[in-house]
Amino acid sequence: MQPGEEALKQWMVMGLAGDSAAHGQLLRALVPILRGFYRRRMGAQEEIEDLLQETLIAVHTRRATYDVARPFTSWLFAVARHKMIDHFRQGGRTCTIEGLEDILAAEGFAEASDAAADIERLLETIPPKQAAAIRATRIDGLSTAEAATRLDLGESDIKVSVHRGLKALAQRVKDSLL
């Protein structure tokens, strides 16, 4: 199971305070998160691995720009988005990028980080197996087979867990609106 916002932020803060082990743990934990982020937005696997490395280097070299009062993942995904835009710009690509207006609007990052925090709070209300299956397939962008391997479950178990989890989350959201 991938670490959540709290663990990532804690490792980042500890790394900023000079704990190299925590910083290394953070960078290792970011690999599958960033790989999923780029997999959902790009095609070629070679490009994804290049961007992954560039983003990890940027997280390391620009870590001093992180504001510890703000969510870590919003900062991380801002760095990742900028790396992706730079990559497309360097390649001379003129294709559309999913959610470009969101990427370019700095004021949208607060809302995005609030949404990520809301999702995490919602996922904590369902059984851990369902939450893990949803994170793996819907957030990290893994296929059912990849998620099954990661979570050491069968593919049908992943499908059922995602279905039941999404159904439970939809009910919780509906109940909160009443």
GROMACS .gro file of C-alpha atoms in nm:
model
  178
    1MET     CA    1   0.000   0.000   0.000
    2GLN     CA    2   0.132   0.344  -0.089
    3PRO     CA    3   0.187   0.599   0.182
    4GLY     CA    4  -0.062   0.882   0.213
    5GLU     CA    5  -0.026   1.257   0.245
    6GLU     CA    6   0.071   1.244   0.613
    7ALA     CA    7   0.359   1.000   0.569
    8LEU     CA    8   0.490   1.177   0.257
    9LYS     CA    9   0.475   1.515   0.428
   10GLN     CA   10   0.645   1.378   0.740
   11TRP     CA   11   0.931   1.232   0.534
   12MET     CA   12   0.965   1.561   0.346
   13VAL     CA   13   0.978   1.766   0.665
   14MET     CA   14   1.226   1.525   0.823
   15GLY     CA   15   1.436   1.540   0.507
   16LEU     CA   16   1.432   1.919   0.518
   17ALA     CA   17   1.556   1.895   0.877
   18GLY     CA   18   1.856   1.691   0.757
   19ASP     CA   19   1.734   1.332   0.794
   20SER     CA   20   1.881   1.172   0.481
   21ALA     CA   21   1.715   0.835   0.551
   22ALA     CA   22   1.370   0.998   0.555
   23HIS     CA   23   1.453   1.189   0.237
   24GLY     CA   24   1.558   0.865   0.067
   25GLN     CA   25   1.240   0.695   0.186
   26LEU     CA   26   1.037   0.983   0.042
   27LEU     CA   27   1.204   0.960  -0.297
   28ARG     CA   28   1.151   0.581  -0.312
   29ALA     CA   29   0.784   0.623  -0.218
   30LEU     CA   30   0.734   0.884  -0.491
   31VAL     CA   31   0.838   0.649  -0.775
   32PRO     CA   32   0.506   0.458  -0.808
   33ILE     CA   33   0.301   0.772  -0.737
   34LEU     CA   34   0.471   0.972  -1.012
   35ARG     CA   35   0.476   0.676  -1.251
   36GLY     CA   36   0.097   0.648  -1.214
   37PHE     CA   37   0.056   1.025  -1.256
   38TYR     CA   38   0.250   1.024  -1.584
   39ARG     CA   39   0.101   0.695  -1.708
   40ARG     CA   40  -0.247   0.851  -1.701
   41ARG     CA   41  -0.130   1.152  -1.902
   42MET     CA   42   0.128   1.022  -2.149
   43GLY     CA   43   0.184   0.746  -2.395
   44ALA     CA   44   0.540   0.621  -2.432
   45GLN     CA   45   0.691   0.431  -2.140
   46GLU     CA   46   1.039   0.568  -2.219
   47GLU     CA   47   0.908   0.924  -2.179
   48ILE     CA   48   0.748   0.833  -1.847
   49GLU     CA   49   1.073   0.696  -1.705
   50ASP     CA   50   1.265   1.004  -1.822
   51LEU     CA   51   1.010   1.236  -1.666
   52LEU     CA   52   1.006   1.030  -1.349
   53GLN     CA   53   1.382   1.075  -1.309
   54GLU     CA   54   1.366   1.448  -1.391
   55THR     CA   55   1.087   1.497  -1.138
   56LEU     CA   56   1.271   1.311  -0.862
   57ILE     CA   57   1.577   1.527  -0.926
   58ALA     CA   58   1.359   1.841  -0.913
   59VAL     CA   59   1.199   1.727  -0.586
   60HIS     CA   60   1.548   1.680  -0.444
   61THR     CA   61   1.704   2.002  -0.574
   62ARG     CA   62   1.402   2.226  -0.512
   63ARG     CA   63   1.292   2.082  -0.179
   64ALA     CA   64   1.368   2.411  -0.006
   65THR     CA   65   1.078   2.571  -0.197
   66TYR     CA   66   0.826   2.344  -0.024
   67ASP     CA   67   0.608   2.531   0.228
   68VAL     CA   68   0.556   2.292   0.522
   69ALA     CA   69   0.227   2.466   0.606
   70ARG     CA   70   0.075   2.336   0.282
   71PRO     CA   71  -0.005   1.982   0.162
   72PHE     CA   72   0.297   1.803   0.019
   73THR     CA   73   0.116   1.632  -0.268
   74SER     CA   74  -0.010   1.960  -0.415
   75TRP     CA   75   0.352   2.083  -0.428
   76LEU     CA   76   0.468   1.750  -0.571
   77PHE     CA   77   0.207   1.745  -0.849
   78ALA     CA   78   0.281   2.109  -0.935
   79VAL     CA   79   0.647   2.011  -0.986
   80ALA     CA   80   0.539   1.707  -1.190
   81ARG     CA   81   0.305   1.914  -1.409
   82HIS     CA   82   0.576   2.170  -1.480
   83LYS     CA   83   0.820   1.893  -1.573
   84MET     CA   84   0.561   1.746  -1.810
   85ILE     CA   85   0.496   2.084  -1.973
   86ASP     CA   86   0.872   2.142  -2.012
   87HIS     CA   87   0.906   1.795  -2.166
   88PHE     CA   88   0.633   1.866  -2.422
   89ARG     CA   89   0.779   2.208  -2.496
   90GLN     CA   90   1.130   2.066  -2.553
   91GLY     CA   91   0.994   1.802  -2.786
   92GLY     CA   92   0.806   2.062  -2.989
   93ARG     CA   93   0.481   1.882  -2.923
   94THR     CA   94   0.167   2.084  -2.962
   95CYS     CA   95  -0.085   1.831  -2.838
   96THR     CA   96  -0.334   1.921  -2.570
   97ILE     CA   97  -0.250   1.837  -2.214
   98GLU     CA   98  -0.531   1.713  -1.994
   99GLY     CA   99  -0.649   1.998  -1.770
  100LEU     CA  100  -0.405   2.257  -1.904
  101GLU     CA  101  -0.612   2.542  -1.765
  102ASP     CA  102  -0.586   2.384  -1.420
  103ILE     CA  103  -0.211   2.342  -1.458
  104LEU     CA  104  -0.156   2.704  -1.550
  105ALA     CA  105  -0.391   2.855  -1.289
  106ALA     CA  106  -0.193   2.879  -0.967
  107GLU     CA  107  -0.505   2.961  -0.768
  108GLY     CA  108  -0.644   2.618  -0.856
  109PHE     CA  109  -0.378   2.432  -0.656
  110ALA     CA  110  -0.541   2.503  -0.320
  111GLU     CA  111  -0.870   2.358  -0.438
  112ALA     CA  112  -0.693   2.056  -0.588
  113SER     CA  113  -0.509   1.988  -0.264
  114ASP     CA  114  -0.834   2.024  -0.069
  115ALA     CA  115  -0.995   1.773  -0.304
  116ALA     CA  116  -0.706   1.529  -0.253
  117ALA     CA  117  -0.743   1.562   0.124
  118ASP     CA  118  -1.119   1.506   0.093
  119ILE     CA  119  -1.059   1.192  -0.111
  120GLU     CA  120  -0.817   1.058   0.150
  121ARG     CA  121  -1.069   1.127   0.429
  122LEU     CA  122  -1.341   0.948   0.231
  123LEU     CA  123  -1.117   0.650   0.158
  124GLU     CA  124  -1.050   0.615   0.531
  125THR     CA  125  -1.424   0.549   0.583
  126ILE     CA  126  -1.429   0.227   0.379
  127PRO     CA  127  -1.255  -0.106   0.443
  128PRO     CA  128  -0.877  -0.088   0.384
  129LYS     CA  129  -0.882  -0.350   0.104
  130GLN     CA  130  -1.140  -0.148  -0.091
  131ALA     CA  131  -0.951   0.177  -0.032
  132ALA     CA  132  -0.623   0.018  -0.146
  133ALA     CA  133  -0.786  -0.120  -0.462
  134ILE     CA  134  -0.936   0.221  -0.545
  135ARG     CA  135  -0.606   0.401  -0.482
  136ALA     CA  136  -0.416   0.155  -0.700
  137THR     CA  137  -0.657   0.156  -0.995
  138ARG     CA  138  -0.825   0.496  -0.988
  139ILE     CA  139  -0.559   0.722  -0.832
  140ASP     CA  140  -0.228   0.555  -0.922
  141GLY     CA  141  -0.353   0.449  -1.265
  142LEU     CA  142  -0.258   0.082  -1.242
  143SER     CA  143  -0.436  -0.181  -1.445
  144THR     CA  144  -0.641  -0.443  -1.259
  145ALA     CA  145  -0.359  -0.696  -1.311
  146GLU     CA  146  -0.093  -0.455  -1.181
  147ALA     CA  147  -0.306  -0.367  -0.880
  148ALA     CA  148  -0.365  -0.736  -0.808
  149THR     CA  149   0.009  -0.799  -0.814
  150ARG     CA  150   0.087  -0.499  -0.594
  151LEU     CA  151  -0.179  -0.585  -0.337
  152ASP     CA  152  -0.127  -0.962  -0.359
  153LEU     CA  153  -0.491  -1.022  -0.448
  154GLY     CA  154  -0.674  -1.181  -0.739
  155GLU     CA  155  -0.790  -0.966  -1.029
  156SER     CA  156  -1.156  -1.045  -0.959
  157ASP     CA  157  -1.101  -0.945  -0.595
  158ILE     CA  158  -0.965  -0.609  -0.714
  159LYS     CA  159  -1.264  -0.556  -0.943
  160VAL     CA  160  -1.514  -0.643  -0.669
  161SER     CA  161  -1.330  -0.430  -0.411
  162VAL     CA  162  -1.324  -0.129  -0.643
  163HIS     CA  163  -1.691  -0.171  -0.730
  164ARG     CA  164  -1.803  -0.207  -0.368
  165GLY     CA  165  -1.573   0.069  -0.251
  166LEU     CA  166  -1.695   0.317  -0.512
  167LYS     CA  167  -2.054   0.226  -0.431
  168ALA     CA  168  -1.991   0.288  -0.059
  169LEU     CA  169  -1.815   0.618  -0.131
  170ALA     CA  170  -2.100   0.734  -0.355
  171GLN     CA  171  -2.346   0.659  -0.076
  172ARG     CA  172  -2.136   0.853   0.177
  173VAL     CA  173  -2.118   1.153  -0.053
  174LYS     CA  174  -2.493   1.133  -0.120
  175ASP     CA  175  -2.565   1.109   0.255
  176SER     CA  176  -2.344   1.412   0.326
  177LEU     CA  177  -2.543   1.621   0.078
  178LEU     CA  178  -2.877   1.548   0.242
   0.00000   0.00000   0.00000
